[in-house]
Coordinates of C-alpha atoms and ligand atoms in Angstrom, one line a residue:
X29 CA -156.3 -55.7 274.9
X30 CA -157.9 -55.6 271.3
X31 CA -161.2 -56.7 270.2
X32 CA -162.0 -58.0 266.8
X33 CA -165.4 -59.0 265.8
X34 CA -166.5 -61.6 263.3
X35 CA -169.3 -64.1 262.5
X36 CA -169.5 -67.4 264.9
X37 CA -169.8 -70.4 263.1
X38 CA -169.8 -72.9 265.6
X39 CA -170.5 -71.7 269.3
X40 CA -168.0 -71.8 272.2
X41 CA -165.8 -69.9 274.7
X42 CA -162.2 -70.8 274.4
X43 CA -159.2 -69.1 276.3
X44 CA -155.7 -70.1 275.1
X45 CA -152.8 -69.7 273.0
X46 CA -153.3 -68.6 269.4
X47 CA -151.1 -70.2 266.4
X48 CA -150.5 -67.5 263.9
X49 CA -150.3 -69.0 260.4
X50 CA -148.5 -66.1 258.2
X51 CA -147.9 -68.4 255.5
X52 CA -150.9 -67.9 253.5
X53 CA -151.2 -64.1 254.7
X54 CA -147.5 -62.7 253.7
X55 CA -147.7 -65.0 250.7
X56 CA -144.1 -66.2 250.6
X57 CA -141.4 -65.2 253.0
X58 CA -138.2 -63.6 251.7
X59 CA -135.0 -64.1 253.4
X60 CA -131.2 -63.9 252.8
X61 CA -129.1 -66.8 252.5
X62 CA -125.4 -66.3 253.2
X63 CA -122.9 -67.2 250.4
X64 CA -121.8 -70.7 251.5
X65 CA -125.4 -71.8 251.9
X66 CA -126.4 -70.9 248.3
X67 CA -125.8 -74.4 246.7
X68 CA -127.7 -76.1 249.5
X69 CA -130.5 -73.8 248.6
X70 CA -130.2 -74.8 245.1
X71 CA -130.4 -78.4 246.0
X72 CA -133.7 -77.5 248.2
X73 CA -135.0 -76.2 244.9
X74 CA -134.1 -79.1 243.0
X75 CA -135.7 -81.3 245.6
X76 CA -139.0 -79.3 245.8
X77 CA -139.3 -79.5 241.7
X78 CA -138.4 -83.3 241.9
X79 CA -141.6 -83.9 244.3
X80 CA -143.8 -81.6 242.2
X81 CA -142.7 -83.6 239.0
X82 CA -143.4 -86.9 241.3
X83 CA -146.6 -85.5 242.4
X84 CA -147.9 -84.9 238.9
X85 CA -146.9 -88.3 237.4
X86 CA -148.9 -90.0 240.4
X87 CA -151.6 -88.1 239.9
X88 CA -151.6 -88.5 235.8
X89 CA -151.2 -92.1 236.1
X90 CA -154.0 -92.2 238.6
X91 CA -156.6 -90.3 236.6
X92 CA -155.6 -92.2 233.2
X93 CA -159.0 -93.8 231.9
X94 CA -161.0 -91.9 234.4
X95 CA -160.8 -88.4 233.0
X96 CA -161.0 -86.8 229.5
X97 CA -157.9 -86.7 227.5
X98 CA -157.9 -83.2 227.4
X99 CA -157.7 -82.8 231.0
X100 CA -154.9 -85.1 231.4
X101 CA -153.1 -83.1 228.8
X102 CA -152.9 -80.3 231.4
X103 CA -150.9 -82.4 233.5
X104 CA -148.5 -83.4 230.8
X105 CA -147.9 -79.4 229.9
X106 CA -147.2 -78.9 233.7
X107 CA -144.7 -81.7 233.5
X108 CA -143.2 -80.5 230.4
X109 CA -143.0 -76.8 232.1
X110 CA -141.3 -78.4 235.2
X111 CA -138.7 -79.9 233.0
X112 CA -138.4 -76.3 231.0
X113 CA -134.5 -75.6 231.4
X114 CA -135.3 -71.9 230.8
X115 CA -137.8 -71.7 233.9
X116 CA -135.5 -73.8 236.1
X117 CA -132.2 -71.6 234.9
X118 CA -134.0 -68.3 235.8
X119 CA -134.5 -69.4 239.2
X120 CA -131.4 -71.0 240.0
X121 CA -129.5 -67.8 238.6
X122 CA -131.8 -65.7 240.6
X123 CA -131.0 -67.3 243.8
X124 CA -127.3 -66.7 243.1
X125 CA -127.6 -63.4 242.2
X126 CA -130.2 -62.1 244.8
X127 CA -128.7 -64.5 247.6
X128 CA -132.3 -65.1 248.9
X129 CA -134.5 -68.0 249.4
X130 CA -135.9 -70.4 247.1
X131 CA -139.5 -69.8 247.2
X132 CA -139.4 -65.8 246.9
X133 CA -137.5 -66.4 243.7
X134 CA -139.9 -69.0 242.3
X135 CA -142.4 -66.5 243.3
X136 CA -140.7 -63.6 241.4
X137 CA -139.7 -65.5 238.2
X138 CA -143.1 -67.2 237.9
X139 CA -144.9 -63.8 238.4
X140 CA -142.8 -62.5 235.5
X141 CA -143.8 -65.0 233.2
X142 CA -147.6 -64.6 234.3
X143 CA -147.5 -61.2 233.4
X144 CA -146.1 -61.8 229.9
X145 CA -148.5 -64.6 229.2
X146 CA -151.4 -62.3 230.6
X147 CA -150.7 -59.7 228.2
X148 CA -151.2 -61.9 225.3
X149 CA -154.8 -61.6 224.0
X150 CA -154.9 -65.3 223.0
X151 CA -156.4 -67.4 225.6
X152 CA -154.1 -70.2 225.1
X153 CA -151.6 -67.8 226.9
X154 CA -154.0 -67.0 229.5
X155 CA -154.0 -70.9 230.3
X156 CA -150.5 -70.7 230.2
X157 CA -150.5 -68.0 232.7
X158 CA -152.6 -70.3 235.0
X159 CA -150.5 -73.4 234.5
X160 CA -147.4 -71.3 235.7
X161 CA -149.2 -70.3 238.6
X162 CA -150.3 -73.7 239.4
X163 CA -146.8 -75.2 239.2
X164 CA -145.0 -72.6 241.1
X165 CA -147.5 -72.7 243.8
X166 CA -146.9 -76.4 243.8
X167 CA -142.9 -76.1 244.3
X168 CA -143.4 -73.5 246.8
X169 CA -145.6 -75.7 248.9
X170 CA -143.2 -78.5 248.6
X171 CA -140.5 -75.6 249.9
X172 CA -142.4 -74.5 252.9
X173 CA -144.3 -77.7 254.0
X174 CA -142.9 -78.8 257.4
X175 CA -144.4 -82.2 258.0
X176 CA -144.4 -81.6 261.7
X177 CA -146.0 -78.1 261.5
X178 CA -149.0 -79.5 262.7
X179 CA -147.9 -80.7 265.9
X180 CA -147.6 -76.9 266.8
X181 CA -151.1 -76.8 266.4
X182 CA -152.0 -79.1 269.1
X183 CA -154.4 -77.1 271.6
X184 CA -154.0 -73.8 270.0
X185 CA -156.4 -71.5 268.0
X186 CA -155.6 -71.5 264.5
X187 CA -155.4 -67.9 263.1
X188 CA -155.4 -67.9 259.5
X189 CA -156.2 -65.8 256.4
X190 CA -158.3 -69.0 255.0
X191 CA -158.3 -72.7 255.1
X192 CA -159.3 -75.5 252.8
X193 CA -161.6 -78.3 253.8
X194 CA -158.9 -80.5 252.8
X195 CA -156.4 -78.8 255.2
X196 CA -158.4 -78.9 258.1
X197 CA -159.1 -82.6 257.3
X198 CA -155.4 -83.3 257.2
X199 CA -154.8 -81.6 260.6
X200 CA -158.1 -83.4 262.2
X201 CA -156.8 -86.9 260.8
X202 CA -153.2 -86.1 261.9
X203 CA -154.7 -86.5 265.7
X204 CA -153.9 -82.9 266.4
X205 CA -156.6 -81.2 268.3
X206 CA -157.3 -77.5 267.6
X207 CA -159.2 -75.7 269.9
X208 CA -160.6 -72.8 267.7
X209 CA -160.0 -71.2 264.6
X210 CA -160.1 -67.7 263.8
X211 CA -160.1 -66.4 259.9
X212 CA -160.4 -63.6 257.8
X213 CA -162.2 -65.4 255.2
X214 CA -166.2 -65.1 255.4
X215 CA -168.8 -68.0 254.0
X216 CA -171.2 -68.9 256.5
X217 CA -172.3 -71.9 254.3
X218 CA -168.7 -72.5 252.8
X219 CA -167.6 -76.2 253.1
X220 CA -164.8 -75.1 255.5
X221 CA -167.7 -73.6 257.7
X222 CA -169.6 -76.8 257.6
X223 CA -166.6 -78.8 258.3
X224 CA -165.6 -76.8 261.1
X225 CA -169.1 -77.1 262.8
X226 CA -169.0 -81.0 262.5
X227 CA -165.8 -80.8 264.1
X228 CA -167.4 -79.0 266.8
X229 CA -164.6 -76.3 266.5
X230 CA -165.5 -72.9 267.8
X231 CA -164.8 -70.8 264.9
X232 CA -165.1 -67.3 263.9
X233 CA -165.1 -66.1 260.2
X234 CA -164.6 -62.6 258.7
X235 CA -162.2 -61.0 261.2
X236 CA -160.6 -58.2 259.5
X237 CA -156.9 -57.4 259.3
X238 CA -156.3 -60.4 261.5
X239 CA -152.2 -60.0 260.5
X240 CA -152.0 -56.4 261.7
X241 CA -152.7 -57.3 265.4
X242 CA -150.5 -57.8 268.3
X243 CA -151.7 -61.3 269.3
X244 CA -149.7 -61.8 272.4
X245 CA -149.7 -65.2 274.2
X246 CA -153.2 -65.4 275.4
X247 CA -156.8 -64.5 273.5
X248 CA -160.2 -65.4 274.1
X249 CA -162.5 -66.5 271.1
X250 CA -165.9 -66.0 271.9
X251 CA -168.4 -67.5 269.6
X252 CA -171.3 -68.2 272.0
X253 CA -173.5 -64.9 270.8
X254 CA -174.3 -63.2 267.6
X255 CA -171.9 -60.8 268.9
X256 CA -168.8 -62.9 268.2
X257 CA -165.2 -61.7 268.7
X258 CA -161.7 -62.4 269.8
X259 CA -159.8 -60.6 272.4
X260 CA -156.3 -60.5 272.3
X261 CA -154.1 -60.1 275.7
X262 CA -156.9 -59.8 277.8
X263 CA -156.7 -57.9 281.3
X264 CA -157.3 -59.5 284.6
X265 CA -160.9 -58.5 284.9
X266 CA -162.0 -59.5 281.1
X267 CA -160.2 -62.7 281.8
X268 CA -162.2 -63.4 285.0
X269 CA -165.5 -62.3 283.4
X270 CA -164.7 -64.9 280.5
X271 CA -164.0 -67.8 283.1
X272 CA -167.0 -67.3 284.5
X273 CA -169.2 -66.9 281.1
X274 CA -167.3 -70.2 279.7
X275 CA -168.3 -72.2 282.9
X276 CA -172.0 -71.2 282.3
X277 CA -171.7 -71.6 278.5
X278 CA -170.5 -75.4 279.1
X279 CA -173.2 -76.0 281.7
X280 CA -176.1 -74.9 279.4
X281 CA -174.5 -77.0 276.6
X282 CA -174.8 -80.3 279.1
X283 CA -178.3 -79.2 279.9
X284 CA -179.4 -79.1 276.1
X285 CA -177.5 -82.4 275.7
X286 CA -179.4 -84.2 278.3
X287 CA -182.4 -84.1 275.9
X288 CA -181.0 -87.0 274.1
X289 CA -182.9 -89.9 274.8
X290 CA -186.5 -87.8 274.5
X291 CA -188.5 -88.0 271.4
X292 CA -188.4 -85.4 269.0
X293 CA -192.2 -84.6 269.2
X294 CA -193.8 -81.3 269.0
X295 CA -196.1 -80.4 271.9
X296 CA -199.3 -81.5 269.7
X297 CA -197.5 -84.6 268.9
X298 CA -196.2 -84.4 265.6
X299 CA -192.6 -86.6 265.2
X300 CA -190.1 -84.5 263.3
X301 CA -187.3 -86.4 261.7
X302 CA -183.7 -85.4 262.7
X303 CA -180.8 -86.7 260.8
X304 CA -177.0 -86.1 260.4
X305 CA -175.0 -84.4 257.7
X306 CA -171.4 -86.4 257.9
X307 CA -168.3 -86.5 255.9
X308 CA -166.4 -89.8 255.6
X309 CA -165.8 -90.9 258.9
X310 CA -168.1 -91.9 261.5
X311 CA -167.5 -91.3 265.4
X312 CA -170.2 -93.8 266.4
X313 CA -169.8 -93.1 270.1
X314 CA -170.3 -89.4 269.9
X315 CA -172.8 -89.5 267.1
X316 CA -175.2 -91.8 269.1
X317 CA -174.9 -89.2 272.0
X318 CA -177.2 -87.3 269.6
X319 CA -179.7 -90.1 269.0
X320 CA -180.1 -89.1 265.1
X321 CA -182.9 -90.7 263.1
X322 CA -180.8 -91.7 260.1
X323 CA -177.8 -90.0 257.9
X324 CA -179.5 -87.5 255.8
X325 CA -176.4 -86.7 253.9
X326 CA -173.2 -88.4 253.5
X327 CA -170.9 -85.7 251.8
X328 CA -168.6 -88.3 250.0
X329 CA -166.5 -85.8 248.7
X330 CA -164.6 -85.8 252.0
X331 CA -163.8 -89.3 251.5
X332 CA -162.1 -88.6 248.2
X333 CA -160.2 -85.5 250.0
X334 CA -158.8 -87.8 252.5
X335 CA -157.0 -89.7 249.7
X336 CA -153.8 -89.3 247.5
X337 CA -156.0 -90.6 244.4
X338 CA -159.6 -91.4 243.2
X339 CA -160.5 -94.0 245.8
X340 CA -161.4 -97.2 244.0
X341 CA -164.7 -99.2 243.9
X342 CA -163.3 -101.6 246.7
X343 CA -161.6 -98.9 248.9
X344 CA -165.4 -97.2 248.7
X345 CA -167.4 -99.9 249.1
X346 CA -165.5 -100.9 252.4
X347 CA -166.0 -97.4 253.7
X348 CA -169.6 -97.3 253.0
X349 CA -170.2 -100.7 254.2
X350 CA -168.6 -100.0 257.6
X351 CA -170.6 -97.0 257.9
X352 CA -173.7 -98.8 257.3
X353 CA -172.3 -101.6 259.9
X354 CA -171.7 -99.1 262.3
X355 CA -174.5 -97.0 262.5
X356 CA -177.0 -100.3 262.0
X357 CA -179.2 -101.6 259.3
X358 CA -182.4 -100.1 260.3
X359 CA -181.9 -96.1 260.0
X360 CA -181.8 -94.7 256.5
X361 CA -178.4 -93.6 255.0
X362 CA -178.4 -91.2 251.9
X363 CA -175.0 -91.2 250.3
X364 CA -174.5 -88.3 248.2
X365 CA -172.4 -89.0 245.0
X366 CA -169.4 -87.0 244.4
X367 CA -170.0 -83.5 244.6
X368 CA -166.7 -81.5 243.6
X369 CA -166.2 -78.2 241.9
X370 CA -166.3 -74.5 243.2
X371 CA -164.6 -74.6 246.4
X372 CA -164.6 -78.4 247.0
X373 CA -161.4 -79.6 245.3
X374 CA -159.5 -82.6 245.4
X375 CA -155.6 -82.4 246.2
X376 CA -154.8 -84.8 243.4
X377 CA -157.2 -83.4 240.7
X378 CA -157.1 -80.2 238.7
X379 CA -160.5 -79.0 237.8
X380 CA -160.3 -77.1 234.4
X381 CA -160.2 -73.6 235.3
X382 CA -163.3 -71.7 234.2
X383 CA -164.7 -68.1 235.0
X384 CA -167.5 -69.2 237.2
X385 CA -166.9 -72.3 238.6
X386 CA -170.2 -72.2 240.7
X387 CA -172.0 -72.3 237.6
X388 CA -169.7 -74.6 235.8
X389 CA -168.7 -78.4 235.9
X390 CA -169.7 -79.5 239.4
X391 CA -171.7 -82.2 241.0
X392 CA -173.6 -84.2 238.8
X393 CA -172.1 -82.4 235.7
X394 CA -168.8 -83.7 236.7
X395 CA -169.7 -87.5 237.3
X396 CA -171.7 -87.5 234.0
X397 CA -168.7 -86.2 232.0
X398 CA -166.2 -88.6 233.8
X399 CA -168.2 -92.2 233.9
X400 CA -165.6 -94.3 235.4
X401 CA -165.2 -92.3 238.3
X402 CA -169.0 -92.3 238.6
X403 CA -169.4 -96.0 238.1
X404 CA -166.5 -97.0 240.6
X405 CA -168.8 -94.9 243.1
X406 CA -172.3 -96.2 242.2
X407 CA -171.0 -99.6 242.3
X408 CA -169.4 -99.2 245.4
X409 CA -172.7 -97.8 247.0
X410 CA -174.7 -100.6 245.2
X411 CA -172.8 -103.2 246.8
X412 CA -172.5 -101.5 250.3
X413 CA -176.4 -101.0 250.3
X414 CA -177.3 -104.9 250.2
X415 CA -179.0 -105.6 253.1
X416 CA -178.7 -102.4 254.3
X417 CA -181.2 -99.0 254.4
X418 CA -178.8 -97.4 252.2
X419 CA -180.0 -94.9 249.5
X420 CA -178.1 -92.8 247.0
X421 CA -178.9 -89.4 245.6
X422 CA -177.2 -86.9 243.2
X423 CA -175.9 -83.1 243.7
X424 CA -176.7 -80.2 241.8
X425 CA -179.3 -81.8 239.5
X426 CA -180.5 -79.4 236.7
X427 CA -182.5 -81.1 234.3
X428 CA -184.5 -84.6 234.1
X429 CA -182.1 -85.4 231.0
X430 CA -179.2 -85.8 234.0
X431 CA -181.7 -87.9 236.0
X432 CA -182.3 -90.4 233.0
X433 CA -178.6 -90.1 232.2
X434 CA -177.7 -91.1 235.4
X435 CA -180.2 -93.9 235.8
X436 CA -178.8 -95.2 232.7
X437 CA -175.2 -95.7 234.3
X438 CA -176.8 -97.1 237.3
X439 CA -178.6 -99.7 235.3
X440 CA -175.2 -100.4 233.6
X441 CA -173.5 -100.7 237.1
X442 CA -176.0 -103.2 238.2
X443 CA -175.8 -105.3 235.2
X444 CA -172.2 -105.5 235.2
X445 CA -172.4 -106.7 239.0
X446 CA -174.9 -109.1 238.2
X447 CA -173.0 -110.4 235.4
X448 CA -169.8 -111.0 237.9
X449 CA -172.3 -112.3 240.4
X450 CA -171.5 -109.9 243.0
X451 CA -174.4 -109.2 245.6
X452 CA -175.8 -105.6 245.3
X453 CA -178.9 -103.7 246.2
X454 CA -181.4 -104.2 243.0
X455 CA -184.0 -101.8 244.3
X456 CA -181.8 -99.0 245.6
X457 CA -183.6 -95.7 246.2
X458 CA -182.6 -92.6 244.3
X459 CA -183.1 -89.3 245.1
X460 CA -182.1 -85.9 243.8
X461 CA -180.9 -82.8 245.7
X462 CA -182.8 -79.7 245.0
X463 CA -180.4 -77.0 244.9
X464 CA -180.7 -74.9 241.8
X465 CA -183.8 -73.0 240.7
X466 CA -184.7 -75.3 237.6
X467 CA -185.1 -78.2 240.1
X468 CA -187.6 -76.3 242.3
X469 CA -189.5 -74.9 239.4
X470 CA -189.9 -78.6 237.8
X471 CA -190.4 -80.0 241.4
X472 CA -193.6 -81.6 240.5
X473 CA -192.3 -83.1 237.4
X474 CA -188.7 -84.6 239.0
X475 CA -191.2 -86.0 241.8
X476 CA -192.5 -88.3 239.3
X477 CA -189.3 -89.6 238.3
X478 CA -187.0 -90.1 241.6
X479 CA -187.8 -91.5 245.2
X480 CA -187.4 -88.7 247.3
X481 CA -185.8 -85.0 247.6
X482 CA -183.0 -83.8 249.5
X483 CA -183.0 -79.8 249.3
X484 CA -179.5 -78.2 249.6
X485 CA -180.4 -74.6 251.0
X486 CA -176.8 -73.6 251.0
X487 CA -176.7 -73.9 247.2
X488 CA -180.2 -73.1 246.6
X489 CA -180.1 -69.9 248.3
X490 CA -177.1 -69.0 246.1
X491 CA -178.8 -69.7 243.1
X492 CA -182.1 -68.3 244.1
X493 CA -180.7 -65.0 245.1
X494 CA -177.9 -64.9 242.2
X495 CA -175.4 -64.4 245.3
X496 CA -172.3 -66.4 245.4
X497 CA -172.5 -68.2 248.9
X498 CA -168.8 -67.6 249.5
X499 CA -169.1 -63.8 248.3
X500 CA -168.0 -60.9 251.0
X501 CA -169.0 -58.1 248.8
X502 CA -172.9 -59.1 248.5
X503 CA -173.0 -61.1 251.9
X504 CA -176.1 -59.2 253.2
X505 CA -178.2 -60.7 250.0
X506 CA -177.5 -64.4 250.8
X507 CA -180.4 -65.1 253.3
X508 CA -181.9 -68.4 253.2
X509 CA -185.1 -66.6 255.1
X510 CA -185.6 -64.4 251.9
X511 CA -189.2 -64.9 250.9
X512 CA -187.9 -66.0 247.3
X513 CA -186.1 -69.1 248.9
X514 CA -189.0 -69.9 251.3
X515 CA -191.5 -69.7 248.5
X516 CA -189.4 -72.0 246.5
X517 CA -189.4 -74.3 249.4
X518 CA -192.9 -74.2 249.5
X519 CA -193.2 -75.6 246.0
X520 CA -191.0 -78.2 246.6
X521 CA -192.8 -79.3 249.8
X522 CA -196.1 -79.2 247.8
X523 CA -194.8 -81.4 245.2
X524 CA -193.4 -83.9 247.7
X525 CA -197.0 -83.9 249.2
X526 CA -198.6 -84.2 245.8
X527 CA -196.7 -87.2 244.5
X528 CA -195.9 -88.8 248.1
X529 CA -192.2 -88.2 248.3
X530 CA -190.2 -87.4 251.3
X531 CA -188.8 -84.2 251.2
X532 CA -185.8 -83.4 253.7
X533 CA -183.7 -80.2 254.2
X534 CA -179.9 -80.8 254.6
X535 CA -178.5 -77.5 254.2
X536 CA -177.1 -75.4 257.0
X537 CA -180.7 -73.9 257.4
X538 CA -181.9 -77.3 259.2
X539 CA -179.6 -76.6 262.0
X540 CA -180.5 -72.9 262.6
X541 CA -183.4 -72.3 265.2
X542 CA -185.1 -69.4 263.6
X543 CA -184.6 -70.9 260.0
X544 CA -186.1 -74.5 261.5
X545 CA -189.4 -72.6 262.6
X546 CA -189.7 -71.3 258.7
X547 CA -189.4 -74.9 257.5
X548 CA -191.7 -76.5 260.1
X549 CA -194.4 -73.7 259.3
X550 CA -194.4 -75.0 255.4
X551 CA -195.0 -78.5 256.6
X552 CA -191.4 -79.6 256.1
X553 CA -190.9 -82.5 258.9
X554 CA -187.5 -84.2 257.8
X555 CA -184.3 -82.3 258.7
X556 CA -180.5 -83.3 258.2
X557 CA -177.6 -81.3 260.2
X558 CA -174.4 -81.4 261.4
X559 CA -174.3 -83.7 264.6
X560 CA -173.8 -81.1 267.0
X561 CA -176.9 -79.1 266.0
X562 CA -179.2 -81.8 266.9
X563 CA -179.8 -81.3 270.8
X564 CA -180.4 -77.6 270.6
X565 CA -183.0 -78.5 267.5
X566 CA -184.3 -81.2 269.5
X567 CA -185.0 -79.0 272.4
X568 CA -186.7 -76.3 270.1
X569 CA -189.3 -78.8 268.5
X570 CA -190.2 -80.0 272.1
X571 CA -191.5 -76.7 272.7
X572 CA -193.7 -76.1 269.3
X573 CA -197.1 -76.3 268.7
X574 CA -196.9 -77.2 265.0
X575 CA -200.8 -76.3 264.4
X576 CA -200.0 -72.9 265.6
X577 CA -196.7 -72.3 263.8
X578 CA -198.2 -73.3 260.7
X579 CA -200.9 -70.5 260.9
X580 CA -197.6 -68.3 260.3
X581 CA -197.0 -69.8 257.0
X582 CA -199.0 -67.2 254.9
X583 CA -197.6 -64.3 256.8
X584 CA -194.2 -65.6 256.3
X585 CA -194.4 -66.5 252.5
X586 CA -196.5 -62.9 252.0
X587 CA -193.6 -61.2 253.6
X588 CA -191.6 -58.5 251.8
X589 CA -188.0 -59.3 252.9
X590 CA -185.9 -61.7 255.4
X591 CA -186.0 -59.1 257.9
X592 CA -189.6 -59.1 258.1
X593 CA -189.7 -63.1 258.1
X594 CA -187.2 -63.2 260.9
X595 CA -189.1 -60.6 263.1
X596 CA -192.6 -62.9 262.7
X597 CA -190.6 -66.0 263.7
X598 CA -188.6 -64.2 266.3
X599 CA -191.9 -63.2 267.7
X600 CA -192.9 -66.8 267.6
X601 CA -189.5 -67.9 269.2
X602 CA -190.0 -65.4 272.2
X603 CA -193.5 -66.6 273.0
X604 CA -192.3 -70.5 273.4
X605 CA -189.3 -69.7 275.0
X606 CA -191.6 -67.6 277.3
X607 CA -189.6 -64.4 277.1
X608 CA -190.8 -61.0 275.6
X609 CA -188.6 -58.6 273.8
Ligands
PEP720 C1 -176.5 -77.6 250.2 O1 -176.1 -76.9 249.0 O2 -177.1 -77.3 250.8 C2 -175.7 -79.0 250.7 C3 -176.2 -79.8 251.4 O3 -174.8 -79.3 250.0 P1 -173.1 -78.6 249.9 O4 -173.4 -77.6 251.2 O5 -172.1 -79.7 250.3 O6 -172.7 -77.9 248.8
MG721 MG1 -174.6 -78.0 247.5

């Protein structure tokens, strides 16, 4: 029996079989190939190279006219490399000489090229090194990918070094039901964490040295407390204890969910708006069980991740229109335009590599540079919004100039639709996400030019505190309860009140109980969160006396540290929960 600690991302207790995905942990497998199978191995390699070429060609066709010519050029270079006889002959020769599997030789040969290019100071060669890395990964993926691997995951707890949102989506959409995830990677507000939460998957992040453990056949994943952990090969008494804990956990969860029909009102009668954050699909029965007031954030990039190409205007229109129809036409739906960059990648589009992608081309910066992609989406939203309560917002807005530029594109889209006689919403409300310090500082100016604010505290925290939201080394600095972040939020709330613009919070903070106390103390009354968080936040709000909580505002804002803030809020939490420390 062994126990490994980590950070619980979505609470639960799961007792079950692990599925250890070593693929990413040991890089690439290396095994011997008997002499009579060498030709077969070379054929396998050829197939993987051909598929890689096909993928790139399809990608290129798809992107033509949608992205800059220079970006498209990268794909042409990749195709040329895959056709380079020197590269492919080196691999074939390596397989014959060493009599090992193709993927290990692809890795070896490409590493040799990468090292060679990296030694040359000219930046052009650094780019070549990245290109080699890229195509070799493509070939290796094609070699190791087994289309039915997913089936083996059914009902299991996946143990993996790290997982991309697009991979989890693929597993999910293939109909396979994971029962939990354990990963070495840590990033509480990373998109993989957000996705795991919205899929209600008990998930543990930041587990150390997962691949040095004897996993055995049965494990316990406990993310129900702050002391989250996984226990391998549990003995009989541990197992018995956890069976009881699991039962208790499930009945408590059901009890909280029974709040569903009750209004989200504080003890002193203030109505708090609880909306949901969703990806591309809507499980309407599941969502209605939470009784949300609206969709506060529709992360459209998840729709883009679920296809093999940039979705067309028509395809997007159908998706947004369906969501609108299913969700009903009264409650608001805020559609966020494409937010890719940093950790959000599209399987069919290679972002131009840069040193600091979080500070680089992401969110509205990408869509403004790729106007055709932006226009397809805006038109789809304008059309779907016709006769519905749909609004649109832009991510990562940094300057007012971006707002004006986007407005110009929006007007162009309206004009084109009008000229074609296509129905669309003429007075679409447009808001911005407040996610970077400049937008906080200028909130009172932005408030005069947009219809509403939605604060992305996941990003805002990282940019205010200059701490990468995915960083492991500076993880302790990343804290949305830092007084600097709270003072920023206070400025935004104030600007909203001054100009009568709604301010809602759609970062992970909105679904965290202690943080919700901070937000409400600042006078924020609109929250948007992953659907599973709604019941516990509704239950909490029904215990709060807002007037009393707001008396803590000054103390909170004058605190020296997030620890002090947490202490103040915990005292209040204990008081309303009827407990004392
Ligand atoms: C945020 O940054 O808080 C946010 C909601 O956007 P995302 O997490 O998708 O970057
Ligand atoms: Mg964000």
